[in-house]
Amino acid sequence: QVQLVESGGGSVQAGGSLRLSCAASEYTYRSYCMGWFRQAPGKEREGVAAIDRDGSTSYADSVKGRFTISKDNAKNTLYLQMNSLKPEDTAMYYCAADGRSIATISAPSAQYEYNYWGQGTQVTVSS
């Protein structure tokens, strides 16, 4: 059974931090590649960070040094630690699974490489 459930979104001021969680079914968690995407109103969905089964990670340039993707194998949970948040980070954040490669997370077509998606969690950063 495929299941991805995000949580942890909210409203923070610029410079603040949030940690997003994505609880996955065991089947989904075994995906080769999992990732976080975001979509702001009127914009395309973009890749933020990805992690593969071995723990290798990749990030979009816009979040490098501020965001950290990780996973807890004992809990089948994916995380996104977001620090030094900026107003431009405001978006709906989605967890995704069954991706092919972490290397393509920044590509415009990255979202099409993932087959399973959560329902999203809203992050709002005020200035």
mmCIF file of C-alpha atoms in Angstrom, residues 1-119:
data_model
loop_
_atom_site.group_PDB
_atom_site.id
_atom_site.type_symbol
_atom_site.label_atom_id
_atom_site.label_comp_id
_atom_site.label_asym_id
_atom_site.label_seq_id
_atom_site.Cartn_x
_atom_site.Cartn_y
_atom_site.Cartn_z
ATOM 1 C CA GLN A 1 0.000 0.000 0.000
ATOM 2 C CA VAL A 2 1.310 3.403 -0.985
ATOM 3 C CA GLN A 3 1.039 6.077 1.657
ATOM 4 C CA LEU A 4 2.840 9.349 2.267
ATOM 5 C CA VAL A 5 1.611 11.714 4.979
ATOM 6 C CA GLU A 6 3.334 15.048 5.546
ATOM 7 C CA SER A 7 3.236 17.115 8.713
ATOM 8 C CA GLY A 8 5.121 19.935 10.378
ATOM 9 C CA GLY A 9 4.189 22.875 8.216
ATOM 10 C CA GLY A 10 3.175 26.213 9.691
ATOM 11 C CA SER A 11 3.824 29.921 9.804
ATOM 12 C CA VAL A 12 7.148 31.378 10.907
ATOM 13 C CA GLN A 13 9.012 34.630 10.641
ATOM 14 C CA ALA A 14 11.986 35.028 8.359
ATOM 15 C CA GLY A 15 15.075 33.501 9.909
ATOM 16 C CA GLY A 16 13.072 30.863 11.733
ATOM 17 C CA SER A 17 13.088 27.093 11.401
ATOM 18 C CA LEU A 18 10.635 24.282 10.726
ATOM 19 C CA ARG A 19 10.982 20.537 10.403
ATOM 20 C CA LEU A 20 8.733 18.706 8.009
ATOM 21 C CA SER A 21 8.025 15.011 8.410
ATOM 22 C CA CYS A 22 6.725 12.473 5.935
ATOM 23 C CA ALA A 23 5.459 9.189 7.311
ATOM 24 C CA ALA A 24 5.628 6.494 4.653
ATOM 25 C CA SER A 25 4.253 3.015 4.330
ATOM 26 C CA GLU A 26 6.975 0.393 4.364
ATOM 27 C CA TYR A 27 6.469 -0.343 0.678
ATOM 28 C CA THR A 28 6.848 3.321 -0.239
ATOM 29 C CA TYR A 29 9.780 3.886 2.076
ATOM 30 C CA ARG A 30 11.744 1.210 0.221
ATOM 31 C CA SER A 31 11.802 3.440 -2.841
ATOM 32 C CA TYR A 32 15.215 4.018 -4.327
ATOM 33 C CA CYS A 33 14.799 7.759 -4.089
ATOM 34 C CA MET A 34 12.577 10.019 -1.984
ATOM 35 C CA GLY A 35 12.355 13.753 -2.141
ATOM 36 C CA TRP A 36 10.758 17.003 -1.115
ATOM 37 C CA PHE A 37 9.153 19.367 -3.580
ATOM 38 C CA ARG A 38 7.390 22.677 -3.183
ATOM 39 C CA GLN A 39 4.892 24.716 -5.148
ATOM 40 C CA ALA A 40 4.120 28.366 -4.640
ATOM 41 C CA PRO A 41 0.922 29.921 -6.031
ATOM 42 C CA GLY A 42 1.234 30.524 -9.749
ATOM 43 C CA LYS A 43 4.522 28.669 -10.006
ATOM 44 C CA GLU A 44 5.614 25.247 -11.163
ATOM 45 C CA ARG A 45 6.363 22.538 -8.659
ATOM 46 C CA GLU A 46 10.092 22.479 -7.993
ATOM 47 C CA GLY A 47 12.438 20.013 -6.401
ATOM 48 C CA VAL A 48 13.974 20.973 -3.069
ATOM 49 C CA ALA A 49 15.953 17.966 -1.850
ATOM 50 C CA ALA A 50 16.297 14.253 -2.472
ATOM 51 C CA ILE A 51 17.815 11.270 -0.700
ATOM 52 C CA ASP A 52 18.521 7.786 -1.981
ATOM 53 C CA ARG A 53 18.451 4.421 -0.307
ATOM 54 C CA ASP A 54 22.119 4.716 0.688
ATOM 55 C CA GLY A 55 21.609 8.110 2.287
ATOM 56 C CA SER A 56 23.213 10.209 -0.427
ATOM 57 C CA THR A 57 21.560 13.595 -0.787
ATOM 58 C CA SER A 58 21.084 16.345 -3.310
ATOM 59 C CA TYR A 59 19.700 19.874 -2.968
ATOM 60 C CA ALA A 60 18.400 22.684 -5.079
ATOM 61 C CA ASP A 61 20.800 25.636 -5.092
ATOM 62 C CA SER A 62 18.206 27.880 -3.483
ATOM 63 C CA VAL A 63 18.193 25.805 -0.273
ATOM 64 C CA LYS A 64 21.765 24.536 -0.028
ATOM 65 C CA GLY A 65 23.252 25.250 3.375
ATOM 66 C CA ARG A 66 19.827 25.982 4.873
ATOM 67 C CA PHE A 67 17.796 22.789 4.397
ATOM 68 C CA THR A 68 18.721 19.237 5.355
ATOM 69 C CA ILE A 69 16.960 16.097 4.164
ATOM 70 C CA SER A 70 17.224 12.963 6.267
ATOM 71 C CA LYS A 71 15.374 9.777 7.052
ATOM 72 C CA ASP A 72 14.780 7.465 9.981
ATOM 73 C CA ASN A 73 14.697 3.874 8.784
ATOM 74 C CA ALA A 74 13.271 2.621 12.068
ATOM 75 C CA LYS A 75 10.252 4.902 11.679
ATOM 76 C CA ASN A 76 9.884 4.838 7.874
ATOM 77 C CA THR A 77 9.943 8.621 8.044
ATOM 78 C CA LEU A 78 11.496 11.259 5.818
ATOM 79 C CA TYR A 79 12.406 14.680 7.212
ATOM 80 C CA LEU A 80 13.227 18.130 5.913
ATOM 81 C CA GLN A 81 14.902 20.436 8.414
ATOM 82 C CA MET A 82 14.517 24.003 7.208
ATOM 83 C CA ASN A 83 16.633 26.727 8.807
ATOM 84 C CA SER A 84 17.130 30.414 8.017
ATOM 85 C CA LEU A 85 13.773 30.479 6.295
ATOM 86 C CA LYS A 86 13.032 33.258 3.822
ATOM 87 C CA PRO A 87 9.722 34.631 2.551
ATOM 88 C CA GLU A 88 10.495 33.073 -0.837
ATOM 89 C CA ASP A 89 10.399 29.645 0.816
ATOM 90 C CA THR A 90 6.642 30.082 1.253
ATOM 91 C CA ALA A 91 4.914 27.229 -0.579
ATOM 92 C CA MET A 92 3.058 23.975 -0.261
ATOM 93 C CA TYR A 93 5.644 21.293 0.438
ATOM 94 C CA TYR A 94 5.180 17.764 -0.861
ATOM 95 C CA CYS A 95 6.873 14.505 -0.042
ATOM 96 C CA ALA A 96 7.480 12.191 -3.004
ATOM 97 C CA ALA A 97 8.741 8.652 -3.481
ATOM 98 C CA ASP A 98 9.800 6.182 -6.136
ATOM 99 C CA GLY A 99 12.131 8.598 -7.852
ATOM 100 C CA ARG A 100 14.939 7.472 -10.152
ATOM 101 C CA SER A 101 17.849 9.695 -9.218
ATOM 102 C CA ILE A 102 18.780 12.299 -6.645
ATOM 103 C CA ALA A 103 20.981 14.042 -9.206
ATOM 104 C CA THR A 104 18.021 15.456 -11.108
ATOM 105 C CA ILE A 105 16.228 17.115 -8.199
ATOM 106 C CA SER A 106 16.861 20.589 -9.627
ATOM 107 C CA ALA A 107 15.680 19.738 -13.129
ATOM 108 C CA PRO A 108 12.343 21.261 -14.219
ATOM 109 C CA SER A 109 11.119 17.784 -15.033
ATOM 110 C CA ALA A 110 12.130 16.255 -11.699
ATOM 111 C CA GLN A 111 8.553 15.941 -10.449
ATOM 112 C CA TYR A 112 7.731 13.591 -13.319
ATOM 113 C CA GLU A 113 10.321 11.107 -12.106
ATOM 114 C CA TYR A 114 8.396 10.432 -8.883
ATOM 115 C CA ASN A 115 5.367 8.171 -8.842
ATOM 116 C CA TYR A 116 3.977 8.650 -5.345
ATOM 117 C CA TRP A 117 2.997 11.878 -3.615
ATOM 118 C CA GLY A 118 1.699 13.084 -0.291
ATOM 119 C CA GLN A 119 -1.095 15.602 0.127
#
